[in-house]
mmCIF file of C-alpha atoms and ligand atoms in Angstrom:
data_model
loop_
_atom_site.group_PDB
_atom_site.id
_atom_site.type_symbol
_atom_site.label_atom_id
_atom_site.label_comp_id
_atom_site.label_asym_id
_atom_site.label_seq_id
_atom_site.Cartn_x
_atom_site.Cartn_y
_atom_site.Cartn_z
ATOM 1 C CA UNK A 1005 -16.744 1.900 -4.810
ATOM 2 C CA UNK A 1006 -16.980 -0.171 -1.636
ATOM 3 C CA UNK A 1007 -20.241 -2.331 -1.975
ATOM 4 C CA UNK A 1008 -20.803 -5.355 0.218
ATOM 5 C CA UNK A 1009 -18.348 -4.785 2.705
ATOM 6 C CA UNK A 1010 -18.963 -1.185 3.797
ATOM 7 C CA UNK A 1011 -22.598 -0.635 3.800
ATOM 8 C CA UNK A 1012 -24.082 2.275 2.117
ATOM 9 C CA UNK A 1013 -25.655 3.573 5.268
ATOM 10 C CA UNK A 1014 -22.177 3.331 7.077
ATOM 11 C CA UNK A 1015 -19.867 6.400 7.560
ATOM 12 C CA UNK A 1016 -15.991 6.751 8.156
ATOM 13 C CA UNK A 1017 -14.059 9.535 10.128
ATOM 14 C CA UNK A 1018 -10.558 9.924 8.815
ATOM 15 C CA UNK A 1019 -7.877 11.435 10.965
ATOM 16 C CA UNK A 1020 -5.375 13.152 8.488
ATOM 17 C CA UNK A 1021 -2.009 14.955 8.834
ATOM 18 C CA UNK A 1022 0.162 15.889 5.944
ATOM 19 C CA UNK A 1023 1.072 14.098 2.607
ATOM 20 C CA UNK A 1024 0.668 10.531 3.783
ATOM 21 C CA UNK A 1025 -2.675 11.378 5.312
ATOM 22 C CA UNK A 1026 -4.051 12.972 2.034
ATOM 23 C CA UNK A 1027 -2.876 10.069 0.040
ATOM 24 C CA UNK A 1028 -5.286 7.524 2.110
ATOM 25 C CA UNK A 1029 -8.021 10.105 2.166
ATOM 26 C CA UNK A 1030 -8.028 10.042 -1.668
ATOM 27 C CA UNK A 1031 -8.321 6.471 -1.784
ATOM 28 C CA UNK A 1032 -11.367 6.619 0.818
ATOM 29 C CA UNK A 1033 -12.731 9.257 -1.454
ATOM 30 C CA UNK A 1034 -12.724 6.905 -4.486
ATOM 31 C CA UNK A 1035 -14.317 3.904 -2.345
ATOM 32 C CA UNK A 1036 -17.051 5.579 -0.417
ATOM 33 C CA UNK A 1037 -19.807 8.304 -1.398
ATOM 34 C CA UNK A 1038 -19.021 11.827 -0.144
ATOM 35 C CA UNK A 1039 -21.696 11.523 2.428
ATOM 36 C CA UNK A 1040 -19.913 8.558 4.054
ATOM 37 C CA UNK A 1041 -16.434 10.295 4.287
ATOM 38 C CA UNK A 1042 -15.529 12.759 6.984
ATOM 39 C CA UNK A 1043 -11.993 13.932 7.381
ATOM 40 C CA UNK A 1044 -10.695 15.583 10.435
ATOM 41 C CA UNK A 1045 -7.415 17.345 9.757
ATOM 42 C CA UNK A 1046 -4.422 18.187 12.109
ATOM 43 C CA UNK A 1047 -3.688 21.854 12.464
ATOM 44 C CA UNK A 1048 -0.525 21.682 14.525
ATOM 45 C CA UNK A 1049 1.448 22.543 11.719
ATOM 46 C CA UNK A 1050 -0.363 25.811 10.925
ATOM 47 C CA UNK A 1051 1.805 28.836 11.587
ATOM 48 C CA UNK A 1052 1.543 32.684 10.989
ATOM 49 C CA UNK A 1053 4.093 33.653 8.158
ATOM 50 C CA UNK A 1054 4.401 37.038 6.254
ATOM 51 C CA UNK A 1055 1.263 38.198 8.045
ATOM 52 C CA UNK A 1056 -0.861 35.375 6.836
ATOM 53 C CA UNK A 1057 -2.276 32.104 8.798
ATOM 54 C CA UNK A 1058 -1.159 29.103 6.705
ATOM 55 C CA UNK A 1059 -2.627 25.634 7.225
ATOM 56 C CA UNK A 1060 -0.541 23.104 5.469
ATOM 57 C CA UNK A 1061 -2.540 20.041 6.151
ATOM 58 C CA UNK A 1062 -5.535 21.276 5.541
ATOM 59 C CA UNK A 1063 -4.479 22.640 2.001
ATOM 60 C CA UNK A 1064 -2.758 19.437 1.173
ATOM 61 C CA UNK A 1065 -5.757 17.498 1.824
ATOM 62 C CA UNK A 1066 -8.280 19.986 0.041
ATOM 63 C CA UNK A 1067 -5.970 20.332 -3.021
ATOM 64 C CA UNK A 1068 -5.601 16.385 -3.177
ATOM 65 C CA UNK A 1069 -9.398 15.790 -2.934
ATOM 66 C CA UNK A 1070 -9.757 18.766 -5.550
ATOM 67 C CA UNK A 1071 -7.193 17.191 -7.890
ATOM 68 C CA UNK A 1072 -5.393 20.423 -7.590
ATOM 69 C CA UNK A 1073 -2.360 19.149 -5.697
ATOM 70 C CA UNK A 1074 1.116 19.000 -7.004
ATOM 71 C CA UNK A 1075 1.323 15.030 -6.932
ATOM 72 C CA UNK A 1076 5.134 14.852 -7.119
ATOM 73 C CA UNK A 1077 5.704 17.147 -3.967
ATOM 74 C CA UNK A 1078 2.469 15.989 -2.305
ATOM 75 C CA UNK A 1079 1.843 19.683 -1.047
ATOM 76 C CA UNK A 1080 0.905 22.924 -2.894
ATOM 77 C CA UNK A 1081 -0.840 23.160 -6.151
ATOM 78 C CA UNK A 1082 0.055 21.823 -9.668
ATOM 79 C CA UNK A 1083 0.935 23.878 -12.490
ATOM 80 C CA UNK A 1084 2.396 26.480 -10.151
ATOM 81 C CA UNK A 1085 4.303 29.797 -10.795
ATOM 82 C CA UNK A 1086 6.555 31.597 -8.329
ATOM 83 C CA UNK A 1087 6.469 35.250 -9.364
ATOM 84 C CA UNK A 1088 5.622 36.226 -5.897
ATOM 85 C CA UNK A 1089 8.210 34.425 -4.123
ATOM 86 C CA UNK A 1090 10.932 35.521 -6.573
ATOM 87 C CA UNK A 1091 9.800 39.284 -6.096
ATOM 88 C CA UNK A 1092 9.638 38.645 -2.448
ATOM 89 C CA UNK A 1093 13.180 37.396 -2.273
ATOM 90 C CA UNK A 1094 14.262 40.420 -4.309
ATOM 91 C CA UNK A 1095 12.786 42.779 -1.467
ATOM 92 C CA UNK A 1096 14.967 40.322 1.143
ATOM 93 C CA UNK A 1097 11.895 38.424 2.050
ATOM 94 C CA UNK A 1098 12.029 34.800 3.638
ATOM 95 C CA UNK A 1099 11.815 32.375 0.685
ATOM 96 C CA UNK A 1100 12.653 29.217 2.762
ATOM 97 C CA UNK A 1101 8.727 28.449 2.865
ATOM 98 C CA UNK A 1102 7.815 28.276 -0.988
ATOM 99 C CA UNK A 1103 4.648 30.047 -1.668
ATOM 100 C CA UNK A 1104 3.364 29.448 -5.180
ATOM 101 C CA UNK A 1105 1.267 32.141 -6.762
ATOM 102 C CA UNK A 1106 -1.891 30.087 -6.623
ATOM 103 C CA UNK A 1107 -1.374 28.761 -3.181
ATOM 104 C CA UNK A 1108 -0.754 32.210 -2.190
ATOM 105 C CA UNK A 1109 -4.369 33.293 -2.921
ATOM 106 C CA UNK A 1110 -5.519 30.410 -0.453
ATOM 107 C CA UNK A 1111 -3.419 31.877 2.462
ATOM 108 C CA UNK A 1112 -4.401 35.614 1.601
ATOM 109 C CA UNK A 1113 -8.196 34.446 1.475
ATOM 110 C CA UNK A 1114 -8.172 32.396 4.557
ATOM 111 C CA UNK A 1115 -6.109 35.253 6.373
ATOM 112 C CA UNK A 1116 -8.660 37.752 5.648
ATOM 113 C CA UNK A 1117 -11.803 35.834 6.328
ATOM 114 C CA UNK A 1118 -10.295 34.765 9.676
ATOM 115 C CA UNK A 1119 -9.566 38.327 10.280
ATOM 116 C CA UNK A 1120 -13.384 38.969 9.532
ATOM 117 C CA UNK A 1121 -14.203 36.610 12.386
ATOM 118 C CA UNK A 1122 -14.887 33.378 10.367
ATOM 119 C CA UNK A 1123 -13.807 30.205 12.339
ATOM 120 C CA UNK A 1124 -11.258 28.022 10.785
ATOM 121 C CA UNK A 1125 -14.107 25.360 10.077
ATOM 122 C CA UNK A 1126 -15.944 28.009 8.362
ATOM 123 C CA UNK A 1127 -13.175 28.715 5.871
ATOM 124 C CA UNK A 1128 -12.284 25.445 5.330
ATOM 125 C CA UNK A 1129 -16.182 24.440 4.543
ATOM 126 C CA UNK A 1130 -16.114 27.645 2.266
ATOM 127 C CA UNK A 1131 -12.935 26.566 0.235
ATOM 128 C CA UNK A 1132 -14.467 22.981 -0.111
ATOM 129 C CA UNK A 1133 -17.659 24.223 -1.711
ATOM 130 C CA UNK A 1134 -15.859 26.376 -3.912
ATOM 131 C CA UNK A 1135 -13.285 23.891 -5.058
ATOM 132 C CA UNK A 1136 -15.798 20.911 -5.297
ATOM 133 C CA UNK A 1137 -14.817 18.845 -2.393
ATOM 134 C CA UNK A 1138 -18.036 17.190 -1.180
ATOM 135 C CA UNK A 1139 -16.479 15.307 1.646
ATOM 136 C CA UNK A 1140 -16.895 17.152 5.150
ATOM 137 C CA UNK A 1141 -13.469 18.219 5.895
ATOM 138 C CA UNK A 1142 -12.867 19.833 9.252
ATOM 139 C CA UNK A 1143 -9.963 21.123 11.398
ATOM 140 C CA UNK A 1144 -9.335 19.455 14.512
ATOM 141 C CA UNK A 1145 -10.155 22.303 16.547
ATOM 142 C CA UNK A 1146 -10.903 26.048 15.732
ATOM 143 C CA UNK A 1147 -8.632 27.082 18.526
ATOM 144 C CA UNK A 1148 -5.053 27.689 17.708
ATOM 145 C CA UNK A 1149 -2.709 24.647 18.450
ATOM 146 C CA UNK A 1150 0.860 24.955 17.423
ATOM 147 C CA UNK A 1151 3.106 22.153 17.507
ATOM 148 C CA UNK A 1152 6.527 22.784 19.125
ATOM 149 C CA UNK A 1153 9.722 20.878 18.565
ATOM 150 C CA UNK A 1154 12.161 20.410 21.278
ATOM 151 C CA UNK A 1155 15.867 20.069 20.116
ATOM 152 C CA UNK A 1156 18.934 18.689 21.668
ATOM 153 C CA UNK A 1157 20.631 22.013 22.271
ATOM 154 C CA UNK A 1158 17.523 22.835 24.524
ATOM 155 C CA UNK A 1159 15.898 25.203 21.843
ATOM 156 C CA UNK A 1160 12.277 24.882 20.784
ATOM 157 C CA UNK A 1161 11.309 25.296 17.214
ATOM 158 C CA UNK A 1162 7.959 25.934 15.502
ATOM 159 C CA UNK A 1163 7.108 22.866 13.421
ATOM 160 C CA UNK A 1164 7.525 24.388 10.169
ATOM 161 C CA UNK A 1165 11.185 26.020 11.075
ATOM 162 C CA UNK A 1166 11.958 22.403 12.168
ATOM 163 C CA UNK A 1167 10.283 20.755 9.152
ATOM 164 C CA UNK A 1168 11.228 23.197 6.322
ATOM 165 C CA UNK A 1169 13.471 25.812 7.218
ATOM 166 C CA UNK A 1170 15.864 23.429 9.157
ATOM 167 C CA UNK A 1171 15.045 20.461 6.830
ATOM 168 C CA UNK A 1172 14.237 18.086 9.863
ATOM 169 C CA UNK A 1173 17.880 18.152 10.612
ATOM 170 C CA UNK A 1174 17.976 19.014 14.361
ATOM 171 C CA UNK A 1175 18.023 16.112 16.495
ATOM 172 C CA UNK A 1176 14.800 16.115 18.566
ATOM 173 C CA UNK A 1177 14.127 15.412 22.356
ATOM 174 C CA UNK A 1178 10.285 15.885 22.299
ATOM 175 C CA UNK A 1179 7.205 17.823 21.315
ATOM 176 C CA UNK A 1180 4.262 19.823 22.799
ATOM 177 C CA UNK A 1181 1.603 21.443 21.421
ATOM 178 C CA UNK A 1182 1.115 25.062 22.363
ATOM 179 C CA UNK A 1183 -2.652 25.819 23.315
ATOM 180 C CA UNK A 1184 -3.909 22.310 23.410
ATOM 181 C CA UNK A 1185 -4.964 22.649 26.816
ATOM 182 C CA UNK A 1186 -7.634 25.461 26.069
ATOM 183 C CA UNK A 1187 -8.715 23.941 22.733
ATOM 184 C CA UNK A 1188 -11.840 22.033 22.082
ATOM 185 C CA UNK A 1189 -12.617 19.623 19.206
ATOM 186 C CA UNK A 1190 -14.081 21.383 16.471
ATOM 187 C CA UNK A 1191 -17.998 21.220 16.111
ATOM 188 C CA UNK A 1192 -17.710 19.048 12.938
ATOM 189 C CA UNK A 1193 -15.163 16.781 14.737
ATOM 190 C CA UNK A 1194 -17.645 16.313 17.694
ATOM 191 C CA UNK A 1195 -20.633 15.785 14.958
ATOM 192 C CA UNK A 1196 -18.592 13.009 13.067
ATOM 193 C CA UNK A 1197 -17.608 11.317 15.920
ATOM 194 C CA UNK A 1198 -21.318 11.254 17.314
ATOM 195 C CA UNK A 1199 -22.755 10.068 14.063
ATOM 196 C CA UNK A 1200 -24.517 6.912 14.673
ATOM 197 C CA UNK A 1201 -23.668 5.479 11.266
ATOM 198 C CA UNK A 1202 -19.994 5.606 12.086
ATOM 199 C CA UNK A 1203 -18.517 2.287 11.395
ATOM 200 C CA UNK A 1204 -14.868 3.211 11.209
ATOM 201 C CA UNK A 1205 -12.316 5.819 12.711
ATOM 202 C CA UNK A 1206 -9.293 5.409 10.358
ATOM 203 C CA UNK A 1207 -6.027 6.938 11.401
ATOM 204 C CA UNK A 1208 -4.195 7.716 8.281
ATOM 205 C CA UNK A 1209 -0.379 6.928 7.711
ATOM 206 C CA UNK A 1210 0.684 10.365 8.999
ATOM 207 C CA UNK A 1211 3.368 11.056 11.446
ATOM 208 C CA UNK A 1212 2.271 9.723 14.840
ATOM 209 C CA UNK A 1213 3.953 12.377 16.876
ATOM 210 C CA UNK A 1214 3.420 15.653 15.041
ATOM 211 C CA UNK A 1215 0.398 14.890 12.684
ATOM 212 C CA UNK A 1216 -1.744 12.329 14.633
ATOM 213 C CA UNK A 1217 -1.125 13.096 18.396
ATOM 214 C CA UNK A 1218 -2.279 16.903 18.371
ATOM 215 C CA UNK A 1219 -5.560 15.306 17.032
ATOM 216 C CA UNK A 1220 -5.594 12.576 19.649
ATOM 217 C CA UNK A 1221 -4.419 14.691 22.511
ATOM 218 C CA UNK A 1222 -7.167 17.261 22.173
ATOM 219 C CA UNK A 1223 -8.907 17.523 25.345
ATOM 220 C CA UNK A 1224 -11.884 14.832 25.448
ATOM 221 C CA UNK A 1225 -10.845 13.178 22.050
ATOM 222 C CA UNK A 1226 -9.647 10.078 23.799
ATOM 223 C CA UNK A 1227 -12.936 9.593 25.678
ATOM 224 C CA UNK A 1228 -15.085 10.206 22.483
ATOM 225 C CA UNK A 1229 -12.930 7.671 20.608
ATOM 226 C CA UNK A 1230 -13.531 5.195 23.267
ATOM 227 C CA UNK A 1231 -17.190 5.956 23.405
ATOM 228 C CA UNK A 1232 -17.578 5.981 19.376
ATOM 229 C CA UNK A 1233 -19.543 2.897 18.108
ATOM 230 C CA UNK A 1234 -16.621 2.293 15.508
ATOM 231 C CA UNK A 1235 -13.176 0.569 15.868
ATOM 232 C CA UNK A 1236 -10.356 2.687 15.773
ATOM 233 C CA UNK A 1237 -7.844 1.391 12.964
ATOM 234 C CA UNK A 1238 -4.311 3.028 12.375
ATOM 235 C CA UNK A 1239 -2.301 2.710 9.256
ATOM 236 C CA UNK A 1240 1.538 2.433 9.697
ATOM 237 C CA UNK A 1241 3.298 5.571 8.496
ATOM 238 C CA UNK A 1242 6.587 3.183 8.892
ATOM 239 C CA UNK A 1243 7.162 0.371 6.221
ATOM 240 C CA UNK A 1244 10.200 -1.930 6.833
ATOM 241 C CA UNK A 1245 11.842 0.597 9.158
ATOM 242 C CA UNK A 1246 11.464 3.680 7.132
ATOM 243 C CA UNK A 1247 8.932 6.488 6.934
ATOM 244 C CA UNK A 1248 7.679 6.698 3.259
ATOM 245 C CA UNK A 1249 7.502 10.640 3.703
ATOM 246 C CA UNK A 1250 8.930 12.755 6.238
ATOM 247 C CA UNK A 1251 10.954 12.407 9.555
ATOM 248 C CA UNK A 1252 8.824 9.755 11.542
ATOM 249 C CA UNK A 1253 11.502 7.193 11.215
ATOM 250 C CA UNK A 1254 14.401 9.622 12.350
ATOM 251 C CA UNK A 1255 12.036 11.113 15.281
ATOM 252 C CA UNK A 1256 11.720 7.441 16.637
ATOM 253 C CA UNK A 1257 15.421 6.804 16.533
ATOM 254 C CA UNK A 1258 15.891 10.207 18.362
ATOM 255 C CA UNK A 1259 13.413 9.372 21.006
ATOM 256 C CA UNK A 1260 15.168 6.089 21.670
ATOM 257 C CA UNK A 1261 12.311 4.137 20.043
ATOM 258 C CA UNK A 1262 13.019 1.326 17.458
ATOM 259 C CA UNK A 1263 11.846 2.630 14.157
ATOM 260 C CA UNK A 1264 9.672 -0.604 13.804
ATOM 261 C CA UNK A 1265 5.871 -1.077 13.137
ATOM 262 C CA UNK A 1266 5.749 -2.804 16.583
ATOM 263 C CA UNK A 1267 7.146 0.592 17.976
ATOM 264 C CA UNK A 1268 4.420 2.558 16.192
ATOM 265 C CA UNK A 1269 1.739 0.013 17.503
ATOM 266 C CA UNK A 1270 2.947 0.527 21.135
ATOM 267 C CA UNK A 1271 2.677 4.195 20.617
ATOM 268 C CA UNK A 1272 -1.026 3.755 19.730
ATOM 269 C CA UNK A 1273 -1.577 1.014 22.311
ATOM 270 C CA UNK A 1274 -4.750 1.613 24.087
ATOM 271 C CA UNK A 1275 -6.151 4.124 21.548
ATOM 272 C CA UNK A 1276 -6.492 1.812 18.526
ATOM 273 C CA UNK A 1277 -8.310 -1.696 17.857
ATOM 274 C CA UNK A 1278 -6.661 -2.372 14.650
ATOM 275 C CA UNK A 1279 -3.310 -1.674 13.135
ATOM 276 C CA UNK A 1280 -2.736 -2.017 9.384
ATOM 277 C CA UNK A 1281 1.279 -3.055 8.344
ATOM 278 C CA UNK A 1282 2.762 -3.638 5.030
ATOM 279 C CA UNK A 1283 3.644 -7.061 3.878
ATOM 280 C CA UNK A 1284 7.296 -6.318 4.291
ATOM 281 C CA UNK A 1285 6.533 -6.181 7.949
ATOM 282 C CA UNK A 1286 4.474 -9.304 8.229
ATOM 283 C CA UNK A 1287 6.768 -10.823 10.792
ATOM 284 C CA UNK A 1288 5.769 -8.258 13.260
ATOM 285 C CA UNK A 1289 2.066 -9.368 13.327
ATOM 286 C CA UNK A 1290 2.017 -11.798 16.317
ATOM 287 C CA UNK A 1291 3.817 -9.332 18.396
ATOM 288 C CA UNK A 1292 1.526 -6.476 17.605
ATOM 289 C CA UNK A 1293 -1.309 -8.976 18.157
ATOM 290 C CA UNK A 1294 0.267 -9.840 21.688
ATOM 291 C CA UNK A 1295 -0.669 -6.014 22.579
ATOM 292 C CA UNK A 1296 -4.485 -6.906 21.856
ATOM 293 C CA UNK A 1297 -4.224 -4.974 18.526
ATOM 294 C CA UNK A 1298 -5.948 -6.808 15.844
ATOM 295 C CA UNK A 1299 -3.598 -6.608 12.824
ATOM 296 C CA UNK A 1300 -4.036 -6.541 8.898
ATOM 297 C CA UNK A 1301 -0.900 -7.350 6.666
ATOM 298 C CA UNK A 1302 -1.518 -5.660 3.240
ATOM 299 C CA UNK A 1303 0.112 -3.496 0.642
ATOM 300 C CA UNK A 1304 0.473 -0.184 2.408
ATOM 301 C CA UNK A 1305 2.751 1.705 -0.147
ATOM 302 C CA UNK A 1306 0.678 4.059 -2.298
ATOM 303 C CA UNK A 1307 2.261 4.993 -5.546
ATOM 304 C CA UNK A 1308 -0.620 4.959 -7.901
ATOM 305 C CA UNK A 1309 -4.369 5.793 -7.435
ATOM 306 C CA UNK A 1310 -5.358 2.251 -7.524
ATOM 307 C CA UNK A 1311 -2.902 1.509 -4.423
ATOM 308 C CA UNK A 1312 -4.591 4.348 -2.527
ATOM 309 C CA UNK A 1313 -8.082 2.758 -3.481
ATOM 310 C CA UNK A 1314 -6.954 -0.688 -2.517
ATOM 311 C CA UNK A 1315 -5.521 0.351 0.636
ATOM 312 C CA UNK A 1316 -8.644 2.260 1.420
ATOM 313 C CA UNK A 1317 -10.796 -0.679 0.708
ATOM 314 C CA UNK A 1318 -8.771 -3.142 2.669
ATOM 315 C CA UNK A 1319 -8.898 -0.815 5.908
ATOM 316 C CA UNK A 1320 -12.761 -0.515 5.424
ATOM 317 C CA UNK A 1321 -13.183 -4.142 5.313
ATOM 318 C CA UNK A 1322 -10.758 -4.602 8.130
ATOM 319 C CA UNK A 1323 -12.485 -2.299 10.222
ATOM 320 C CA UNK A 1324 -15.919 -4.209 9.659
ATOM 321 C CA UNK A 1325 -14.414 -7.397 10.456
ATOM 322 C CA UNK A 1326 -13.174 -6.000 13.825
ATOM 323 C CA UNK A 1327 -16.584 -4.397 14.649
ATOM 324 C CA UNK A 1328 -18.147 -7.745 14.294
HETATM 325 N N1 FO1 B 1355 7.197 21.670 2.623
HETATM 326 C C1 FO1 B 1355 8.787 21.868 2.249
HETATM 327 O O1 FO1 B 1355 9.373 20.841 2.462
HETATM 328 N N2 FO1 B 1355 8.915 22.923 1.811
HETATM 329 C C2 FO1 B 1355 8.227 24.102 1.394
HETATM 330 O O2 FO1 B 1355 8.764 25.009 1.005
HETATM 331 C C3 FO1 B 1355 6.738 24.018 1.637
HETATM 332 C C4 FO1 B 1355 6.072 24.889 1.421
HETATM 333 C C5 FO1 B 1355 4.560 24.756 1.922
HETATM 334 C C6 FO1 B 1355 3.633 25.562 1.328
HETATM 335 C C7 FO1 B 1355 2.341 25.508 1.570
HETATM 336 C C8 FO1 B 1355 1.984 24.222 2.093
HETATM 337 O O3 FO1 B 1355 0.479 24.146 2.289
HETATM 338 C C9 FO1 B 1355 2.953 23.301 2.332
HETATM 339 C C10 FO1 B 1355 4.190 23.449 2.239
HETATM 340 N N3 FO1 B 1355 4.907 22.697 2.630
HETATM 341 C C11 FO1 B 1355 6.527 22.657 2.202
HETATM 342 C C12 FO1 B 1355 4.888 21.217 3.248
HETATM 343 C C13 FO1 B 1355 4.413 21.399 4.615
HETATM 344 O O4 FO1 B 1355 5.618 22.077 5.461
HETATM 345 C C14 FO1 B 1355 4.057 20.076 5.030
HETATM 346 O O5 FO1 B 1355 3.442 19.153 4.334
HETATM 347 C C15 FO1 B 1355 3.383 19.732 6.462
HETATM 348 O O6 FO1 B 1355 3.341 20.719 7.445
HETATM 349 C C16 FO1 B 1355 3.769 18.616 7.025
HETATM 350 O O7 FO1 B 1355 2.833 17.505 6.820
#
């Protein structure tokens, strides 16, 4: 538990995408009381599949905080069975997006509650209450925003088609977030930003382009982050030129960016006060600080639960130093 560093009265807002975000969120959950930690989740990965609304980043986070997640995969539930998927395949259904039997219940329940008129925030809070997740977990918006991936041959893929069906193979040329112009931050997101005890806004080590940007580019969020009383600290998802999970480094190369922590810092420049990089990237610290971004060098590779807790506490302490 973080004691002296992060006062009991202070709160942290974490911005989380997929697997990398959920890892740090778990470290934060072990370092702070549930009242001190609010987590806003990217919903750009959400998609309609087999008549269901699927919210991968929300489910990855909730399963992780509820200790239900498949730790090897990072997504989906542990102790899964695959009878539904096998039966679906027999009927000629699409099995490229693996849906476990336990996970299927989440998608069916969410889809039905949404059809009954529940907001995504209400469904998320309901699932958290049932699964014993006490932190406030909110979708970035209750309006549908859908990440679209533009690829070299001029086609546009939905995120899950790019990420799962096509295994991130296509060469990307850019992204856009369908529906974002009309989307508002969710009520819970607004409240968390407005929280007077807010002492740290932490951008978790998720993919900057497809997991973090949809959140930061929601109308009004830039201004709200600037106006918030807390420093914005981002944790690099790139370590020593590679992304620990997912296609971030490949995307950077295809976008003509060097796959370095400096390039990630430049991507976030103007929106962050602090940046957390791994010891293997220590030589980049002066160049990043020349951008006007305070930089913390620490161990940022999370293998064990203790790694997650250590990184969370280092980020919280760093935010307090910047705040002063
Ligand atoms: N990722 C995969 O690479 N393959 C899958 O079959 C897959 C299924 C899946 C089912 C439910 C869910 O919540 C997530 C799932 N993911 C799968 C992960 C998901 O595509 C990514 O975690 C996020 O969209 C990116 O962060």
